Backbone as numpy.savetxt, mean C-alpha at the origin, in Angstrom:
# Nx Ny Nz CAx CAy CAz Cx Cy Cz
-13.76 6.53 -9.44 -13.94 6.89 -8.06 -12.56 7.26 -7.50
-12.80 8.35 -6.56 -11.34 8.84 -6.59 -11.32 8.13 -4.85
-10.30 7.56 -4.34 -10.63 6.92 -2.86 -9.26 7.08 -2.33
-9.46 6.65 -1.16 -8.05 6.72 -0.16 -7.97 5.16 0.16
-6.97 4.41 0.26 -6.94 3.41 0.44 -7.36 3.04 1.90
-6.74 3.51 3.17 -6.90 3.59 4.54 -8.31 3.07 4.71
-9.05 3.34 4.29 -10.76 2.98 4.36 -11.19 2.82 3.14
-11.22 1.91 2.50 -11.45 0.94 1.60 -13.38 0.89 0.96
-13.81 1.92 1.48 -15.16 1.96 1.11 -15.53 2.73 -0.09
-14.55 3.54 -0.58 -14.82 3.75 -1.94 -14.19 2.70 -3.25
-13.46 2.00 -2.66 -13.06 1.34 -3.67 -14.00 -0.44 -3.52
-14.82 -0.18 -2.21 -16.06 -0.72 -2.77 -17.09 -0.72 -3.39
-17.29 0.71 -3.58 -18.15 1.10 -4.55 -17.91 1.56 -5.65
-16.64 1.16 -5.77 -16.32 1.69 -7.60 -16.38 -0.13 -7.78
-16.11 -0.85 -7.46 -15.80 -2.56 -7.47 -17.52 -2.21 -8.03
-18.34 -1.94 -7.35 -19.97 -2.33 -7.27 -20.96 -1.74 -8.50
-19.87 -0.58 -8.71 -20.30 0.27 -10.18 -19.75 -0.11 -11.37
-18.75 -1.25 -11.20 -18.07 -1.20 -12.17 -17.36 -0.25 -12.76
-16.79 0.85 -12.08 -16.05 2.30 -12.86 -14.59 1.86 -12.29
-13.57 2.53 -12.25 -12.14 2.35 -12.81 -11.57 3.75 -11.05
-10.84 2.94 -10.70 -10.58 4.17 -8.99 -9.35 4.32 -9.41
-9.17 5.72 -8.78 -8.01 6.24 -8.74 -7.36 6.24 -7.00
-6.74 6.13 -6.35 -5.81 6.05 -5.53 -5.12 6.63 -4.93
-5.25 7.71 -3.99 -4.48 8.60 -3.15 -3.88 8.20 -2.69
-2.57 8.05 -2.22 -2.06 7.35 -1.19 -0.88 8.14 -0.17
-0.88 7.87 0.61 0.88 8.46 1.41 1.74 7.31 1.45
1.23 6.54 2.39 1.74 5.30 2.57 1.01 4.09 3.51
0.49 3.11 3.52 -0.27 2.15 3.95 0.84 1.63 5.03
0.67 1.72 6.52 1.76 1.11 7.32 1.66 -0.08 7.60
1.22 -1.49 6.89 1.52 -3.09 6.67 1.64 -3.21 5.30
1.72 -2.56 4.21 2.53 -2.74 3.25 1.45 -3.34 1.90
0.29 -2.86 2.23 -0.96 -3.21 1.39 -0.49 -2.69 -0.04
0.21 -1.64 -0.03 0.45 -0.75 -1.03 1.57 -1.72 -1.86
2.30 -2.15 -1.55 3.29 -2.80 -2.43 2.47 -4.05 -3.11
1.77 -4.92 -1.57 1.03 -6.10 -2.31 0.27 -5.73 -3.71
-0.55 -4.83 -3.45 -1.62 -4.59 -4.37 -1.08 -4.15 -5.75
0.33 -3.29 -5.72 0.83 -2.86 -7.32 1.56 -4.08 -7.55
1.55 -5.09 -6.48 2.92 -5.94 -6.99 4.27 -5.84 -7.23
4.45 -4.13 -6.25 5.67 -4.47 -6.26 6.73 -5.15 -5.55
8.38 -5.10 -5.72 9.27 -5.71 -5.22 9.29 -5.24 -3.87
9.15 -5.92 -2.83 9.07 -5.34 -1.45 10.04 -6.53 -0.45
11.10 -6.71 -0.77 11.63 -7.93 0.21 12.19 -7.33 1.70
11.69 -8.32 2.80 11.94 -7.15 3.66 13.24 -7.86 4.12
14.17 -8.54 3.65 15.55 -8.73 4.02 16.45 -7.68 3.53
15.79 -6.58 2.49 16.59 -5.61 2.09 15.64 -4.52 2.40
14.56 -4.22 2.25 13.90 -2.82 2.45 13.42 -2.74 3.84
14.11 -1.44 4.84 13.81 -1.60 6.12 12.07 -1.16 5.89
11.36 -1.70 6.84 10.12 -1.26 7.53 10.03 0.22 7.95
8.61 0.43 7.86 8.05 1.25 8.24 8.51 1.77 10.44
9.17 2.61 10.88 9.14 3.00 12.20 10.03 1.84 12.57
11.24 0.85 11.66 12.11 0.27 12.68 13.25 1.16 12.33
13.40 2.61 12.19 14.66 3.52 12.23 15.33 2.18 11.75
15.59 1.47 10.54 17.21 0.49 9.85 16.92 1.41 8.43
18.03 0.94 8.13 18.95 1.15 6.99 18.59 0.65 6.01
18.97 0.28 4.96 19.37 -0.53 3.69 20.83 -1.24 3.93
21.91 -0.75 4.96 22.49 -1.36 5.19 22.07 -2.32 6.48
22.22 -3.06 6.63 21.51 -4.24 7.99 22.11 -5.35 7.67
22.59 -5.06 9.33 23.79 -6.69 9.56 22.66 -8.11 9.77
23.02 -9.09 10.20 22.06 -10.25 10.45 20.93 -10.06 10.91
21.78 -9.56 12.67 20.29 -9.63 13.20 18.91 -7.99 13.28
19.71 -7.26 12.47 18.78 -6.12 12.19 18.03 -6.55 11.42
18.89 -7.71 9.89 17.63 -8.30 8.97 16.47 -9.26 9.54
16.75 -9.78 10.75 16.06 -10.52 11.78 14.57 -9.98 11.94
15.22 -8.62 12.89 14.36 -7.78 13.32 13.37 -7.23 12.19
14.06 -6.85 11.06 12.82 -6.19 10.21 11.95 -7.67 9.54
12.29 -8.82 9.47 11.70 -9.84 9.06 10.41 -9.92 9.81
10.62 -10.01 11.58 10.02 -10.55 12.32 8.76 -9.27 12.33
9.40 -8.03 12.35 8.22 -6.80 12.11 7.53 -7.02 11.22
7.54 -7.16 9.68 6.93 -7.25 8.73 5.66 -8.47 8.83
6.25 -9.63 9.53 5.47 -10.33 10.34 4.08 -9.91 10.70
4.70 -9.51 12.20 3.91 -8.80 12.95 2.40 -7.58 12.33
3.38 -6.95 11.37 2.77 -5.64 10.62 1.39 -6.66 9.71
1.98 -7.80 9.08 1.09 -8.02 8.12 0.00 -8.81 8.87
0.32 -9.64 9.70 -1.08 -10.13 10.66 -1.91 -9.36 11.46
-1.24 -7.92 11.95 -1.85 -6.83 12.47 -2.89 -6.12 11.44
-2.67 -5.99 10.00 -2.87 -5.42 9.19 -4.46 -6.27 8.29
-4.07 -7.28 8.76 -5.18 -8.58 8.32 -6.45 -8.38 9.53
-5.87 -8.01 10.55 -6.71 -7.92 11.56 -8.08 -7.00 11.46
-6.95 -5.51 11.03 -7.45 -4.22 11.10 -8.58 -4.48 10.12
-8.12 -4.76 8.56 -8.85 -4.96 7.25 -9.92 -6.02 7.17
-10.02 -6.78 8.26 -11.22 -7.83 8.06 -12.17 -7.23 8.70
-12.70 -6.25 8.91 -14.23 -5.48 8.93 -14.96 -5.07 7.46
-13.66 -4.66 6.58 -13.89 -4.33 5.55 -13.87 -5.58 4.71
-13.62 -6.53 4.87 -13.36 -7.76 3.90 -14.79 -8.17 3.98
-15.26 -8.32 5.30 -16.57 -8.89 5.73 -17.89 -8.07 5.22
-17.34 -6.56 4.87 -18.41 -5.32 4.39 -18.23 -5.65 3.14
-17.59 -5.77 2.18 -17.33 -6.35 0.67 -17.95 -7.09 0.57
-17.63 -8.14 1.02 -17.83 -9.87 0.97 -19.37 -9.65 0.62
-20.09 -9.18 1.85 -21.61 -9.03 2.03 -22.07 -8.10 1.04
-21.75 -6.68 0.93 -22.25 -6.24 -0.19 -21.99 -6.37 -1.61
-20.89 -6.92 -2.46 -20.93 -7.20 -3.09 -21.16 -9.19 -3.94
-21.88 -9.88 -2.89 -22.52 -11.25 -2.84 -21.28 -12.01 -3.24
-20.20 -11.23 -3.24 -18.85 -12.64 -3.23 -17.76 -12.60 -2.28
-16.97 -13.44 -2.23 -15.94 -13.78 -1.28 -15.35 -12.40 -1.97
-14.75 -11.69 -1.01 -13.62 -10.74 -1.62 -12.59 -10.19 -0.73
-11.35 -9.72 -0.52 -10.37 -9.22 0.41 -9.98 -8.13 0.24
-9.66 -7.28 0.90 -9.50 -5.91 0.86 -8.22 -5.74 -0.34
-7.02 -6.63 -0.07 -5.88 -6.80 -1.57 -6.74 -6.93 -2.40
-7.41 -7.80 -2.76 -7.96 -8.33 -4.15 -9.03 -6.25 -4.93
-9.67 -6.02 -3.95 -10.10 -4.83 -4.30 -8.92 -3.84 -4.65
-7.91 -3.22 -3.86 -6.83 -2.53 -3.82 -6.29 -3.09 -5.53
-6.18 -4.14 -5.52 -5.22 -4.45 -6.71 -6.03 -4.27 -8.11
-7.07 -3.97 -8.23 -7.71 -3.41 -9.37 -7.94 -2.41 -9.73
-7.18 -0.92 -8.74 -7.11 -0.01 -9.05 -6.48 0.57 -10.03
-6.96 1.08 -10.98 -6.69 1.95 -12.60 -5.51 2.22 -12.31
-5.18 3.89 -11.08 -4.12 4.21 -10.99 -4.01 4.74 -9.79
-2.16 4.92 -8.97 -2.21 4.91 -7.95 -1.17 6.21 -7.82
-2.07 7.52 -7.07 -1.37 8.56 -7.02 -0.28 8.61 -5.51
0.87 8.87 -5.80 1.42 8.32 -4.64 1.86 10.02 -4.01
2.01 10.24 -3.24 2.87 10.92 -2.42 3.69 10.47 -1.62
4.90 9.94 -2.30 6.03 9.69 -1.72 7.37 10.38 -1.64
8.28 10.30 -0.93 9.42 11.49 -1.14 10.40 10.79 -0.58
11.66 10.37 -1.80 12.72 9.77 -2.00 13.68 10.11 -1.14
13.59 11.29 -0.65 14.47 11.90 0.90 13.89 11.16 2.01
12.27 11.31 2.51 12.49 10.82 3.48 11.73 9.63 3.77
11.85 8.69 2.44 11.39 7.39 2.13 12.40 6.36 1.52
12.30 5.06 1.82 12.89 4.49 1.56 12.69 4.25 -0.37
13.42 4.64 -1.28 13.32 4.76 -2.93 12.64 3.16 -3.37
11.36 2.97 -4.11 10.87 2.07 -3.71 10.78 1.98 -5.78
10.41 1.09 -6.30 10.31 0.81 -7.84 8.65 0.93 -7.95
8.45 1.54 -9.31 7.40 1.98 -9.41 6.81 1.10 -11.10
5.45 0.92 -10.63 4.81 0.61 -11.85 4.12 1.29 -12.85
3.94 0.67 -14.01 3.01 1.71 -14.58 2.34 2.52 -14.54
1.15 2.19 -13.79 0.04 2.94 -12.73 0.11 4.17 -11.83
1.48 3.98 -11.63 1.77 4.58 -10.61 2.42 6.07 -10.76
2.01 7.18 -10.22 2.36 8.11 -10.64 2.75 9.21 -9.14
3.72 9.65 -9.29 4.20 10.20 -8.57 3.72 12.08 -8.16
3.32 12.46 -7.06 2.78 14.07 -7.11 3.07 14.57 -6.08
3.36 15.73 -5.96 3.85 16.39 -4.43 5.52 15.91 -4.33
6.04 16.74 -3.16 7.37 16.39 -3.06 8.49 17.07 -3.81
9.59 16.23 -3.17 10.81 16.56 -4.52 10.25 15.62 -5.70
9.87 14.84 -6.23 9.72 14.41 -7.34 9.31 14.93 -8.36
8.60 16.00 -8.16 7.78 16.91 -9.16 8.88 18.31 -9.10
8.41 19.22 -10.35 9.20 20.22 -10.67 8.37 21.23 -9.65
9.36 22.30 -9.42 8.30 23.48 -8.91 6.96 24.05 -9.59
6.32 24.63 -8.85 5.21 25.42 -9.74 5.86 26.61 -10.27
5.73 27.40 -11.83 6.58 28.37 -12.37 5.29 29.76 -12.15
């Protein structure tokens, strides 16, 4: 099943078919996307999403992006528990929108190292669009 993460209803129904999802992504703004590949995401070093910081950040900028990431991930719990509760029910078990996300086969990213913060990538994970890819010849 090919799905977008943002709305999480196809990757309920690949969960329900048992088939293997593939993963569009841009970027998830509470950081679902790192939870789910597992990657390294510490936010004392990687600025947030819309707080304009750096990679360089004095104390209290690391403050500030701490306390956002906060904010972002309880906001983000908020948004996603319609869909936790639509899982849960249709597929007859406890389930969370991460726990679905993180069983995805593979995760096509559109990300761009210019105007993204350079983030480590997993297996799965495959990079398209952008500077990352060669031109078309």
């Amino acid at each position: 099943v090919f799905t977008d993460p943002i709305l999480p209803c196809g990757q309920i129904v690949a969960e329900y078919l048992s088939v293997p999802s593939v993963v569009f992504l841009q970027q998830i703004p509470c950081g679902l996307d790192f939870e789910a590949t597992q990657c390294p995401n510490p936010p004392s070093y990687i600025p947030r999403l819309f707080t304009d910081l750096t990679d360089h950040m004095n104390f209290l900028q690391r403050v500030k992006n701490m306390l956002y990431d906060f904010v972002n991930n309880f906001l983000c719990d908020f948004v996603f528990e319609p869909y936790s509760q639509l899982a849960s029910e249709f597929l007859q078990r406890n389930v969370t929108v991460l726990s679905l996300l993180s069983k995805a086969s593979i995760w096509l990213l559109k990300i761009d190292f210019v105007l993204q913060y350079p983030r480590p990538l997993m297996p799965n994970m495959v990079l398209i669009g952008g500077v990352n890819c060669a031109p078309k010849k």
